[in-house]
Coordinates of C-alpha atoms in Angstrom, one line a residue:
M1159 CA -19.4 40.8 34.2
K1160 CA -18.7 39.1 37.8
E1161 CA -15.1 40.2 37.2
L1162 CA -15.9 44.2 36.8
L1163 CA -17.5 44.5 40.3
V1164 CA -14.2 44.5 41.8
Y1165 CA -14.1 48.2 40.6
I1166 CA -16.8 49.2 42.7
R1167 CA -15.7 47.5 46.2
E1168 CA -14.3 50.7 47.1
Y1169 CA -18.0 52.2 47.1
T1170 CA -19.4 49.5 48.8
K1171 CA -21.1 51.8 51.6
E1172 CA -22.7 53.7 48.6
C1173 CA -24.4 50.7 47.3
I1174 CA -25.5 49.7 50.4
L1175 CA -27.1 53.1 51.2
G1176 CA -28.3 53.9 48.0
P1177 CA -30.9 50.8 47.7
F1178 CA -31.7 51.5 51.2
F1179 CA -33.1 55.2 50.9
K1180 CA -34.7 53.8 47.8
L1181 CA -36.5 51.2 50.0
L1182 CA -37.4 53.7 52.4
E1183 CA -39.0 56.1 49.7
A1184 CA -41.0 52.4 48.8
C1185 CA -42.4 52.0 51.9
F1186 CA -43.8 55.7 52.2
D1187 CA -45.0 55.3 48.8
L1188 CA -47.0 51.9 49.9
A1189 CA -48.5 53.7 52.7
V1190 CA -50.3 56.7 50.2
P1191 CA -52.7 54.5 49.4
L1192 CA -53.9 53.3 52.6
V1193 CA -54.0 57.1 53.6
M1194 CA -56.1 58.4 50.5
A1195 CA -58.4 55.3 51.5
S1196 CA -58.9 56.8 55.1
I1197 CA -59.4 60.2 53.7
I1198 CA -62.1 58.7 51.4
D1199 CA -64.0 56.8 53.9
K1200 CA -63.9 58.6 57.0
G1201 CA -63.1 62.2 56.0
I1202 CA -65.0 62.6 52.6
A1203 CA -67.9 60.3 53.7
L1204 CA -68.5 61.7 56.4
N1205 CA -67.5 65.3 55.6
D1206 CA -65.2 65.6 58.5
K1207 CA -62.9 68.4 57.2
G1208 CA -60.5 68.3 60.3
Y1209 CA -59.8 64.7 59.5
I1210 CA -59.5 65.6 55.6
F1211 CA -56.7 68.5 56.5
K1212 CA -55.2 65.9 59.2
Y1213 CA -54.7 63.1 56.9
G1214 CA -53.6 65.4 53.9
G1215 CA -51.1 66.8 56.1
I1216 CA -49.6 63.5 56.3
L1217 CA -49.7 62.9 52.6
V1218 CA -47.8 66.2 52.4
L1219 CA -45.5 64.8 55.0
L1220 CA -44.8 61.3 53.2
A1221 CA -44.1 63.1 50.1
I1222 CA -41.3 65.3 51.6
I1223 CA -39.9 62.2 53.4
G1224 CA -40.1 60.3 50.2
L1225 CA -38.6 63.1 48.1
T1226 CA -35.5 63.8 50.5
C1227 CA -34.9 59.9 50.8
S1228 CA -35.1 59.9 46.7
I1229 CA -32.6 62.5 46.4
T1230 CA -30.3 61.0 49.1
A1231 CA -30.5 57.7 47.2
Q1232 CA -29.7 59.1 43.9
F1233 CA -26.5 60.9 45.3
F1234 CA -25.1 57.7 46.6
A1235 CA -26.0 55.8 43.4
A1236 CA -24.6 58.3 41.1
K1237 CA -21.6 58.6 43.3
A1238 CA -21.0 54.7 43.1
A1239 CA -22.0 54.6 39.4
T1240 CA -19.5 57.4 38.4
G1241 CA -16.6 56.1 40.9
F1242 CA -17.3 52.8 39.3
A1243 CA -16.6 53.7 35.5
A1244 CA -13.7 55.9 36.7
N1245 CA -11.8 53.1 38.3
L1246 CA -12.9 50.7 35.4
R1247 CA -12.0 53.1 32.6
Y1248 CA -8.5 53.6 34.4
A1249 CA -7.8 50.1 34.6
L1250 CA -9.2 49.5 31.5
F1251 CA -6.7 52.2 29.9
K1252 CA -3.8 50.8 32.2
H1253 CA -4.4 47.3 30.8
I1254 CA -4.3 48.5 27.2
E1255 CA -0.9 50.7 27.9
S1256 CA 0.5 47.2 29.1
L1257 CA -0.2 45.2 26.0
S1258 CA 2.0 44.6 23.3
F1259 CA 1.7 46.1 19.7
T1260 CA 0.8 42.3 18.9
E1261 CA -2.6 42.6 20.8
M1262 CA -3.1 46.4 19.9
D1263 CA -2.8 45.1 16.2
G1264 CA -5.1 42.5 16.9
I1265 CA -7.8 44.4 18.9
G1266 CA -7.7 47.4 16.9
T1267 CA -8.0 51.4 17.9
S1268 CA -11.2 51.9 17.3
T1269 CA -12.6 48.6 19.1
M1270 CA -10.5 50.0 22.0
I1271 CA -11.7 53.7 21.9
T1272 CA -15.4 52.1 22.0
R1273 CA -14.8 50.0 24.9
M1274 CA -13.4 53.3 26.9
T1275 CA -16.0 55.4 25.8
S1276 CA -19.4 54.1 24.9
D1277 CA -19.2 50.8 26.7
I1278 CA -18.3 52.1 30.1
N1279 CA -20.8 54.6 29.7
Q1280 CA -23.5 52.3 29.2
L1281 CA -22.0 50.3 32.4
Q1282 CA -22.2 53.6 34.3
S1283 CA -25.9 54.3 33.2
G1284 CA -26.4 50.5 34.1
V1285 CA -25.1 50.5 37.7
N1286 CA -26.9 53.9 38.5
M1287 CA -30.7 52.4 37.4
A1288 CA -29.5 49.2 39.1
L1289 CA -28.9 50.8 42.3
R1290 CA -31.8 52.6 42.3
L1291 CA -34.3 50.5 41.0
F1292 CA -33.4 46.8 40.9
L1293 CA -34.3 46.3 44.5
R1294 CA -37.0 49.2 44.7
S1295 CA -39.4 48.0 41.8
P1296 CA -39.7 44.4 42.6
F1297 CA -40.3 45.9 46.3
I1298 CA -42.9 47.9 45.1
V1299 CA -44.7 45.3 43.2
F1300 CA -44.6 42.8 45.8
G1301 CA -45.5 45.1 48.7
A1302 CA -48.2 46.4 46.6
A1303 CA -49.6 42.8 46.2
I1304 CA -49.1 42.0 49.9
M1305 CA -51.0 45.3 50.9
A1306 CA -53.8 44.4 48.6
F1307 CA -54.3 41.2 50.4
T1308 CA -54.5 42.9 53.6
I1309 CA -57.3 45.3 51.9
D1310 CA -59.3 42.1 50.4
V1311 CA -58.1 38.7 49.3
K1312 CA -60.6 38.1 46.7
A1313 CA -59.6 41.5 44.8
A1314 CA -55.8 40.7 45.2
L1315 CA -56.0 37.4 43.3
V1316 CA -55.8 39.7 40.3
F1317 CA -52.4 40.9 41.3
V1318 CA -51.4 36.7 41.6
V1319 CA -52.2 36.3 38.2
V1320 CA -51.2 39.7 36.3
I1321 CA -47.6 39.8 38.3
P1322 CA -46.1 36.6 37.2
L1323 CA -47.6 37.2 33.3
L1324 CA -46.0 40.8 33.5
A1325 CA -42.6 39.1 34.7
I1326 CA -42.6 36.4 31.6
V1327 CA -43.0 39.4 29.4
I1328 CA -40.3 41.7 30.8
F1329 CA -37.6 38.6 31.3
G1330 CA -38.6 37.1 27.9
I1331 CA -37.8 40.4 26.2
M1332 CA -34.7 40.4 28.1
L1333 CA -33.6 37.1 27.0
I1334 CA -33.9 38.0 23.3
S1335 CA -32.6 41.6 23.0
M1336 CA -29.4 40.8 25.3
P1337 CA -27.2 38.9 22.2
L1338 CA -28.7 41.5 19.9
Y1339 CA -27.3 44.5 21.7
K1340 CA -24.0 43.0 21.5
K1341 CA -24.3 42.9 17.9
V1342 CA -25.4 46.7 18.0
Q1343 CA -22.3 47.6 20.0
A1344 CA -20.2 45.5 17.2
N1345 CA -21.4 47.2 14.5
L1346 CA -20.7 50.5 16.4
D1347 CA -17.2 49.3 16.4
N1348 CA -17.3 49.3 12.6
V1349 CA -19.0 52.6 12.2
L1350 CA -16.0 53.9 14.5
G1351 CA -13.5 52.4 12.7
I1352 CA -14.5 53.8 9.0
T1353 CA -15.1 56.9 10.8
R1354 CA -11.6 57.3 12.5
Q1355 CA -10.1 55.9 9.1
N1356 CA -11.4 58.9 6.9
L1357 CA -10.5 61.5 9.4
T1358 CA -6.9 60.2 9.9
G1359 CA -6.9 59.9 6.0
V1360 CA -8.7 63.1 4.9
R1361 CA -6.3 64.5 2.9
V1362 CA -5.3 61.2 0.8
I1363 CA -9.3 61.0 0.2
R1364 CA -9.7 64.3 -1.3
A1365 CA -6.1 64.3 -3.1
F1366 CA -7.8 61.1 -5.0
N1367 CA -11.2 62.6 -5.1
K1368 CA -12.4 59.2 -3.0
E1369 CA -15.1 61.4 -1.1
Q1370 CA -18.2 59.7 -2.8
A1371 CA -16.3 56.3 -2.1
E1372 CA -15.9 56.8 1.2
L1373 CA -19.4 58.2 2.0
G1374 CA -21.1 55.2 0.6
S1375 CA -18.7 53.1 2.4
F1376 CA -19.7 54.7 5.6
N1377 CA -23.6 55.1 4.5
N1378 CA -23.6 51.0 4.4
G1379 CA -21.7 50.5 7.9
N1380 CA -24.4 53.5 9.3
E1381 CA -27.3 51.6 7.7
S1382 CA -26.2 48.2 9.0
L1383 CA -26.1 49.7 12.6
T1384 CA -29.4 51.7 12.0
V1385 CA -30.9 48.7 11.2
M1386 CA -29.9 46.3 13.8
Q1387 CA -30.8 49.4 16.4
L1388 CA -34.2 49.9 15.0
F1389 CA -34.9 45.9 15.2
V1390 CA -33.5 45.8 18.9
G1391 CA -35.6 49.1 19.7
R1392 CA -38.5 47.3 18.4
I1393 CA -38.4 44.5 20.4
A1394 CA -37.7 46.5 23.3
A1395 CA -40.6 48.8 22.3
L1396 CA -43.0 46.0 23.0
T1397 CA -42.5 46.3 26.7
N1398 CA -44.2 49.3 27.7
P1399 CA -47.8 48.7 25.4
V1400 CA -47.6 44.8 26.4
T1401 CA -47.4 45.5 30.2
Y1402 CA -50.1 48.4 29.9
I1403 CA -52.3 46.3 28.2
M1404 CA -52.0 43.7 30.6
V1405 CA -52.1 46.0 33.8
N1406 CA -55.3 47.6 32.2
I1407 CA -56.9 44.1 31.9
A1408 CA -56.1 43.8 35.4
L1409 CA -57.6 47.2 36.3
I1410 CA -60.9 46.6 34.5
A1411 CA -61.1 43.1 36.3
L1412 CA -60.0 44.8 39.9
L1413 CA -62.9 47.5 39.4
W1414 CA -65.5 45.0 38.3
T1415 CA -64.3 42.6 41.3
G1416 CA -64.5 45.5 43.4
G1417 CA -67.6 47.3 42.6
L1418 CA -69.4 44.1 43.0
Q1419 CA -68.1 43.8 47.0
V1420 CA -68.9 47.1 47.3
D1421 CA -72.5 46.6 46.3
A1422 CA -72.4 43.8 48.6
G1423 CA -71.0 46.1 51.4
S1424 CA -68.1 43.9 52.0
L1425 CA -65.5 46.6 50.6
T1426 CA -65.4 50.6 50.9
Q1427 CA -64.9 52.9 48.1
G1428 CA -61.8 54.0 49.4
E1429 CA -60.5 50.4 49.6
V1430 CA -61.3 50.0 46.3
V1431 CA -59.5 53.2 45.2
A1432 CA -56.5 51.8 47.3
L1433 CA -56.4 48.7 45.2
V1434 CA -56.6 50.8 42.2
N1435 CA -53.7 52.8 43.4
Y1436 CA -51.7 49.9 44.2
M1437 CA -52.3 48.5 40.8
S1438 CA -51.2 51.6 39.4
Q1439 CA -48.1 51.5 41.2
I1440 CA -47.1 48.2 40.0
L1441 CA -47.8 49.4 36.4
V1442 CA -45.6 52.3 37.0
E1443 CA -42.8 50.0 38.5
L1444 CA -42.8 47.4 36.1
V1445 CA -42.3 49.8 33.4
K1446 CA -39.5 51.3 35.0
L1447 CA -37.9 47.7 36.0
A1448 CA -38.7 46.8 32.1
N1449 CA -36.8 50.0 31.1
T1450 CA -34.0 49.3 33.7
I1451 CA -33.6 45.7 32.4
V1452 CA -33.1 46.7 29.0
L1453 CA -30.5 49.3 30.1
A1454 CA -28.9 46.5 32.0
T1455 CA -29.0 44.2 29.0
K1456 CA -27.0 46.7 27.3
A1457 CA -24.8 47.3 30.4
V1458 CA -24.1 43.2 30.7
A1459 CA -23.2 43.1 27.0
C1460 CA -20.7 46.4 27.1
G1461 CA -19.4 44.6 30.3
G1462 CA -19.0 41.4 28.6
R1463 CA -17.0 43.4 25.8
V1464 CA -14.9 45.4 28.4
Q1465 CA -13.9 42.1 30.3
N1466 CA -12.9 40.5 26.8
I1467 CA -10.0 43.3 26.7
L1468 CA -9.0 43.0 30.5
A1469 CA -8.8 39.3 29.8
T1470 CA -6.1 39.7 26.7
S1471 CA -3.2 39.3 28.3
S1472 CA 0.2 40.3 26.6
S1473 CA 1.9 37.7 24.8
M1474 CA 5.3 39.7 25.7
E1475 CA 6.3 38.8 29.0
D1476 CA 8.5 40.8 31.2
G1477 CA 12.0 39.9 31.9
E1478 CA 13.9 40.1 35.2
Y1479 CA 17.1 42.0 34.7
K1480 CA 16.1 45.5 36.2
E1481 CA 19.7 47.3 36.4
K1482 CA 19.0 51.3 35.1
A1483 CA 21.4 53.1 33.2
S1484 CA 23.2 55.8 35.4
S1485 CA 22.3 59.5 34.1
T1486 CA 26.2 59.6 34.2
D1487 CA 26.7 56.7 31.8
K1488 CA 27.9 57.7 28.5
G1489 CA 28.4 55.5 25.2
G1490 CA 26.8 53.1 23.6
I1491 CA 26.1 49.3 23.9
D1492 CA 26.6 46.3 21.6
V1493 CA 23.3 45.2 19.6
E1494 CA 23.6 41.5 18.3
F1495 CA 21.0 39.5 15.8
E1496 CA 21.3 36.1 16.0
N1497 CA 19.3 34.2 13.4
A1498 CA 16.1 36.4 14.4
S1499 CA 13.1 36.1 12.1
M1500 CA 9.9 37.6 13.2
M1501 CA 6.2 37.0 11.8
Y1502 CA 3.5 39.0 12.6
K1503 CA 0.3 37.6 14.5
G1504 CA -2.1 36.2 11.2
A1505 CA 0.7 36.7 8.8
G1506 CA 1.5 33.9 6.5
A1507 CA 5.3 34.3 6.4
D1508 CA 8.1 35.9 8.2
S1509 CA 8.4 39.5 8.0
I1510 CA 12.0 39.1 8.6
S1511 CA 14.4 35.9 8.7
N1512 CA 17.5 34.7 9.8
I1513 CA 18.9 38.2 10.3
N1514 CA 22.8 38.0 11.6
F1515 CA 24.6 41.0 12.1
T1516 CA 26.4 42.8 15.2
A1517 CA 26.3 46.4 16.0
K1518 CA 29.5 47.5 17.9
A1519 CA 29.0 50.2 20.7
G1520 CA 29.2 53.4 19.4
S1521 CA 28.9 52.6 15.7
V1522 CA 26.3 54.0 13.3
T1523 CA 24.4 51.0 11.3
G1524 CA 22.5 51.9 8.4
V1525 CA 19.1 50.1 7.2
I1526 CA 18.2 50.4 3.8
G1527 CA 16.0 48.2 1.3
G1528 CA 12.4 48.5 -1.0
T1529 CA 9.1 49.2 0.3
G1530 CA 7.8 46.0 2.6
S1531 CA 11.5 44.7 3.2
G1532 CA 11.2 44.6 6.8
K1533 CA 13.2 47.5 7.8
S1534 CA 10.7 49.1 10.7
T1535 CA 10.1 45.3 11.6
L1536 CA 13.9 44.8 12.1
V1537 CA 14.6 48.0 14.4
N1538 CA 11.0 47.4 16.3
L1539 CA 12.6 44.2 17.9
I1540 CA 15.6 46.3 19.5
P1541 CA 13.2 48.0 22.1
R1542 CA 11.0 44.8 22.4
F1543 CA 8.2 46.4 20.5
Y1544 CA 7.6 43.1 19.2
D1545 CA 9.5 39.5 19.9
V1546 CA 11.2 37.4 17.5
S1547 CA 9.8 34.3 16.6
Q1548 CA 13.2 32.5 16.4
G1549 CA 16.7 33.1 17.2
C1550 CA 17.7 36.4 19.5
V1551 CA 18.2 39.8 19.5
K1552 CA 21.0 40.8 22.2
V1553 CA 21.7 43.9 24.0
G1554 CA 24.9 44.4 25.8
G1555 CA 25.1 40.8 25.5
R1556 CA 21.9 40.1 26.7
D1557 CA 18.8 38.5 25.0
V1558 CA 16.5 41.5 25.4
R1559 CA 13.7 39.3 26.7
T1560 CA 15.4 39.2 29.9
Y1561 CA 15.7 42.8 30.6
E1562 CA 12.8 44.2 32.2
I1563 CA 10.9 46.3 29.6
D1564 CA 11.4 49.6 31.2
T1565 CA 15.1 48.8 31.6
L1566 CA 15.4 48.1 28.2
R1567 CA 13.4 51.1 26.6
H1568 CA 15.4 53.3 29.2
K1569 CA 18.1 52.7 27.2
T1570 CA 16.8 53.0 23.8
G1571 CA 15.7 56.4 22.0
I1572 CA 13.7 56.1 19.3
V1573 CA 12.3 58.3 16.3
L1574 CA 9.4 56.5 14.9
Q1575 CA 8.3 56.4 11.1
K1576 CA 5.2 58.7 11.9
A1577 CA 6.2 61.9 13.9
V1578 CA 3.8 62.3 16.8
L1579 CA 3.7 65.1 19.2
F1580 CA 1.4 65.8 21.6
R1581 CA -0.8 68.9 22.8
G1582 CA 1.0 71.0 25.2
T1583 CA 4.6 73.3 25.0
I1584 CA 7.5 72.4 23.1
R1585 CA 9.2 71.8 26.6
D1586 CA 6.6 69.2 27.7
N1587 CA 7.0 67.4 24.7
I1588 CA 10.7 67.2 24.7
L1589 CA 10.6 66.1 28.6
W1590 CA 9.1 63.1 27.1
G1591 CA 12.3 61.8 26.4
N1592 CA 13.7 62.8 29.9
P1593 CA 11.4 64.6 32.6
D1594 CA 14.5 65.3 34.4
A1595 CA 16.0 67.4 31.8
T1596 CA 17.1 71.1 32.6
D1597 CA 16.2 73.9 29.7
E1598 CA 19.9 73.8 28.9
E1599 CA 19.7 70.1 28.1
I1600 CA 16.6 70.8 26.3
I1601 CA 18.4 73.5 24.1
E1602 CA 21.4 71.3 23.6
A1603 CA 18.9 68.4 22.2
L1604 CA 17.4 70.9 19.9
K1605 CA 20.4 72.4 18.2
A1606 CA 21.9 68.7 17.9
A1607 CA 18.0 67.9 16.2
Q1608 CA 18.3 71.1 14.0
A1609 CA 15.5 72.5 15.5
W1610 CA 16.5 75.1 17.8
E1611 CA 15.7 77.4 14.8
I1612 CA 11.9 76.5 15.3
V1613 CA 11.9 77.3 18.9
T1614 CA 13.5 80.6 18.1
G1615 CA 11.0 81.6 15.3
K1616 CA 7.9 81.4 18.1
D1617 CA 6.9 84.0 20.3
K1618 CA 7.0 81.8 23.6
G1619 CA 9.8 79.9 22.6
L1620 CA 10.0 76.9 24.9
D1621 CA 6.5 77.7 26.2
Y1622 CA 4.9 77.9 22.4
I1623 CA 2.0 75.5 22.6
I1624 CA 1.6 72.5 20.1
E1625 CA -1.7 71.4 19.3
Q1626 CA -2.9 68.2 19.2
G1627 CA -0.7 65.4 16.6
G1628 CA 1.3 68.6 16.0
R1629 CA -1.3 70.2 13.4
N1630 CA 0.3 73.6 13.8
L1631 CA 3.9 72.6 12.6
S1632 CA 5.2 71.1 9.0
G1633 CA 6.4 68.0 8.6
G1634 CA 10.0 68.7 8.7
Q1635 CA 9.3 70.6 12.1
K1636 CA 7.7 67.8 13.8
Q1637 CA 10.5 65.3 12.7
R1638 CA 13.3 67.3 14.1
L1639 CA 11.2 67.5 17.5
T1640 CA 10.8 64.1 17.8
I1641 CA 14.6 63.5 17.0
A1642 CA 15.2 66.4 19.9
R1643 CA 12.8 64.3 21.9
A1644 CA 15.0 60.9 21.6
L1645 CA 18.3 62.7 21.8
V1646 CA 17.7 64.7 25.3
R1647 CA 17.2 61.2 27.0
K1648 CA 21.2 60.5 26.1
P1649 CA 20.1 56.5 25.4
A1650 CA 22.9 54.2 24.6
I1651 CA 20.9 52.9 21.6
L1652 CA 19.3 55.4 18.9
V1653 CA 16.8 54.1 16.3
F1654 CA 16.1 56.8 13.6
D1655 CA 13.1 54.8 11.4
D1656 CA 13.1 56.7 8.4
S1657 CA 13.0 59.9 10.5
S1658 CA 14.4 62.5 8.2
S1659 CA 12.2 61.9 5.5
A1660 CA 10.4 65.1 5.6
L1661 CA 13.9 67.1 5.6
D1662 CA 15.7 68.7 2.9
F1663 CA 19.3 67.4 2.0
A1664 CA 21.1 70.3 3.5
T1665 CA 19.2 70.1 7.2
E1666 CA 19.8 66.3 6.9
A1667 CA 23.4 66.7 6.3
K1668 CA 23.6 68.7 9.1
L1669 CA 21.8 66.5 11.3
R1670 CA 24.3 63.9 10.7
K1671 CA 27.0 66.1 11.2
S1672 CA 25.6 66.8 14.5
L1673 CA 25.3 63.1 15.5
Q1674 CA 28.9 62.4 14.9
E1675 CA 29.4 65.5 17.4
L1676 CA 27.7 64.3 20.3
S1677 CA 29.1 64.8 23.4
Y1678 CA 28.5 60.9 24.0
S1679 CA 28.7 57.7 21.7
P1680 CA 25.4 56.0 21.3
T1681 CA 25.1 53.1 19.1
I1682 CA 23.0 54.7 16.1
F1683 CA 20.4 52.9 13.5
I1684 CA 19.4 54.7 10.8
V1685 CA 16.8 53.5 8.4
S1686 CA 16.2 55.2 5.4
Q1687 CA 15.3 55.1 1.6
R1688 CA 18.1 57.1 1.0
T1689 CA 21.5 55.8 0.2
S1690 CA 22.8 59.2 1.1
S1691 CA 21.6 59.2 4.8
I1692 CA 23.4 56.2 5.4
Q1693 CA 26.6 55.8 3.1
H1694 CA 28.9 57.0 5.6
A1695 CA 27.4 54.7 8.2
D1696 CA 30.2 52.0 9.5
N1697 CA 27.9 49.2 8.5
I1698 CA 25.0 49.2 6.1
L1699 CA 22.2 46.3 6.2
V1700 CA 20.3 45.8 2.8
L1701 CA 17.1 44.0 3.3
D1702 CA 15.3 42.4 0.3
D1703 CA 12.0 40.8 1.0
G1704 CA 12.6 40.3 4.8
E1705 CA 16.1 38.8 4.2
L1706 CA 19.7 40.0 4.4
A1707 CA 20.9 40.5 0.7
G1708 CA 24.0 42.2 2.2
Q1709 CA 26.1 44.0 4.6
G1710 CA 29.1 46.2 4.7
T1711 CA 30.4 49.8 3.9
H1712 CA 28.9 51.7 0.9
D1713 CA 31.9 51.2 -1.3
E1714 CA 31.7 47.3 -0.5
L1715 CA 27.9 47.2 -1.1
V1716 CA 28.4 49.0 -4.3
K1717 CA 30.7 46.3 -5.7
N1718 CA 29.0 43.2 -4.1
C1719 CA 25.5 43.9 -3.6
E1720 CA 22.9 44.1 -6.5
V1721 CA 20.0 45.0 -4.4
Y1722 CA 22.3 47.9 -2.7
R1723 CA 23.6 48.9 -6.1
E1724 CA 20.3 49.5 -7.6
I1725 CA 19.0 51.5 -5.2
Y1726 CA 22.0 53.6 -5.3
N1727 CA 22.0 53.8 -9.2
S1728 CA 18.5 54.6 -9.2
Q1729 CA 19.0 57.7 -6.5
A1730 CA 22.2 58.8 -8.3

C-alpha cells in the first residue's frame, strides 16, 4: 500500500489542507459544549435573555464557520482522492499494457478489470474518508477527554476508562476483518470471470442449451461471494452496537457521578450537560472512526491487490535496436527460425519444438496443420507476442529479442485469428494500422482487402460508425476490415492468422490475387485450415503436434508429406 502513495504526491497541498480544515471544524465543535454550559448556568439559571441571545448567536456563528470548514475540507479531500484514483488507474492501465501475453494469460482478464474498477474505487473512497476523518475523529476523542478534565477531573475518569476499551474493540474488529475482505475481493474476481465468460459466449451457451448449467455455475459463485460478504458484514456490524453499549454505560456512569457532584455543589448543571455532550461527541466520532477503519481495511486489501499487479514485471525485456523502418522503404525482410521451441507458462510440454525454416524477403509462407498443432503459436513468435524457450527467431538477420519491441512491431502487420474492431468510424479503425495514412491510402488498403464494397454500401462511407467489437458487421466484413488495417501500414512482414475463415472461396481468391499485386513485396505468412488458401505459397510449413512434419511447395508435400496429403485429400 505504501508504494501506491507516490500517485497522490502531486496532491500534497490538498492532503494537508483537507485535514487542516477538518481540525479547524473539530476545534469549533469542541467549543460548543462550553458555550452551552454558559447558556445554562448563566443565561437560563439567571433568566438573562440578553446573555442567552448573545451566546446563542455565538453558537450559530460557530456552526456557520464549522460548516464552511467542513465543505472546504471535503473539497480538498475529494480532489486529492479522485486525482489519486485517476493517476493510479492510468498507471495500472499503462503497466498492464506493458506486460507480455504470458503475464496477461496468467493474471486473467477478469482480475485485471476488477483491479481497474472495483479495487481502485474502494481505494478512492478510503483515501477520501482518511483525509476527512482519520485525524479529525481521534482529535475529537482526545480533545473531548481533555476538555472534560478542564471541567471536572473525577467525572473525566470515565473518559479515561471508556476510550481504551473502545479502541480495543474497533482495532480488534479491524484486524479480524482485513484478511476476510481480501477473500471477498477474490470471490468477486471469480464472479466477474464467470459473468464475462457467459457474456462473451452467450451464443454458444444458447446454441447448446446450457443456460441452466451456466445459471447454476453463476449462482454457486454468487452464493459464495454473498456468504463471505455476509460473514464479514456481521463482524463489521458488531462495531456500532458494541460501541453504543459501552458509551451508553459510560453515560450512565457520568450522569450518576455528575448528579452526585451537582447535589454536593461541586459541579453545575451546565457542566454536566457539557460532559454529556463531550461523551456524545466521542460516541459519534468513534462510530465514524469505526466505519472509516472498515472502509480503510477494504481499501488496504484492495491496494495490496492493485500493488500485486504493479509489482508484476514483464518477462519480455525490450531490446536495444531502435532503427525505424522508413515510410519509403518497400519490400519484405527475411524471417528465420532456428531450432525454435516455445512452451506456455504452466504448460507441461512445448507447444512447438525444434522449428527450422527460412522465409526469404518477399516470399509467401503457408502454415497448415490440425487443431492445436501450434500454427498460431509459431506466427506469434515473429512480432514477439511470446518469446521462444529455446532457439531463436530472426528478422532481417537479427534475433527478435535484440529489437526494441516498437521497432519490431512497426515492421509487422498482423491479422489475428479473432477479428477485433473498436467503436469509432471505419476510418478511425483503419488508421490504427497507420495514423498518418491519407484517405487515398486507406481506400487502397480497403480495395486490396476486398473491403471497399463494405464502405460504399454504407451511408456515411469511411465515417460509418462501427459499434464496439464490430457487432453491427458480419464476420466476413470484420475480417476484411482487419486485413485492411494491417495492409495500410505497408509493413515488411504480413501475418494472416487464419484471418479469411469467414470469407467465401471467391472473395478469398480475390484477396490472394490482390496480395500478389501489392505495390510492394512484403514477406507474407498465411495460417489456414484450407489447403486452397496456401497451395500457391512459395513454401508451406506442415505442423503436427507442435513439430514440423514437412515443408515445401504444394506439389512436393502432396507427394512426400503424409500429414499434408491427408489434409488435402479430406478437402478435395
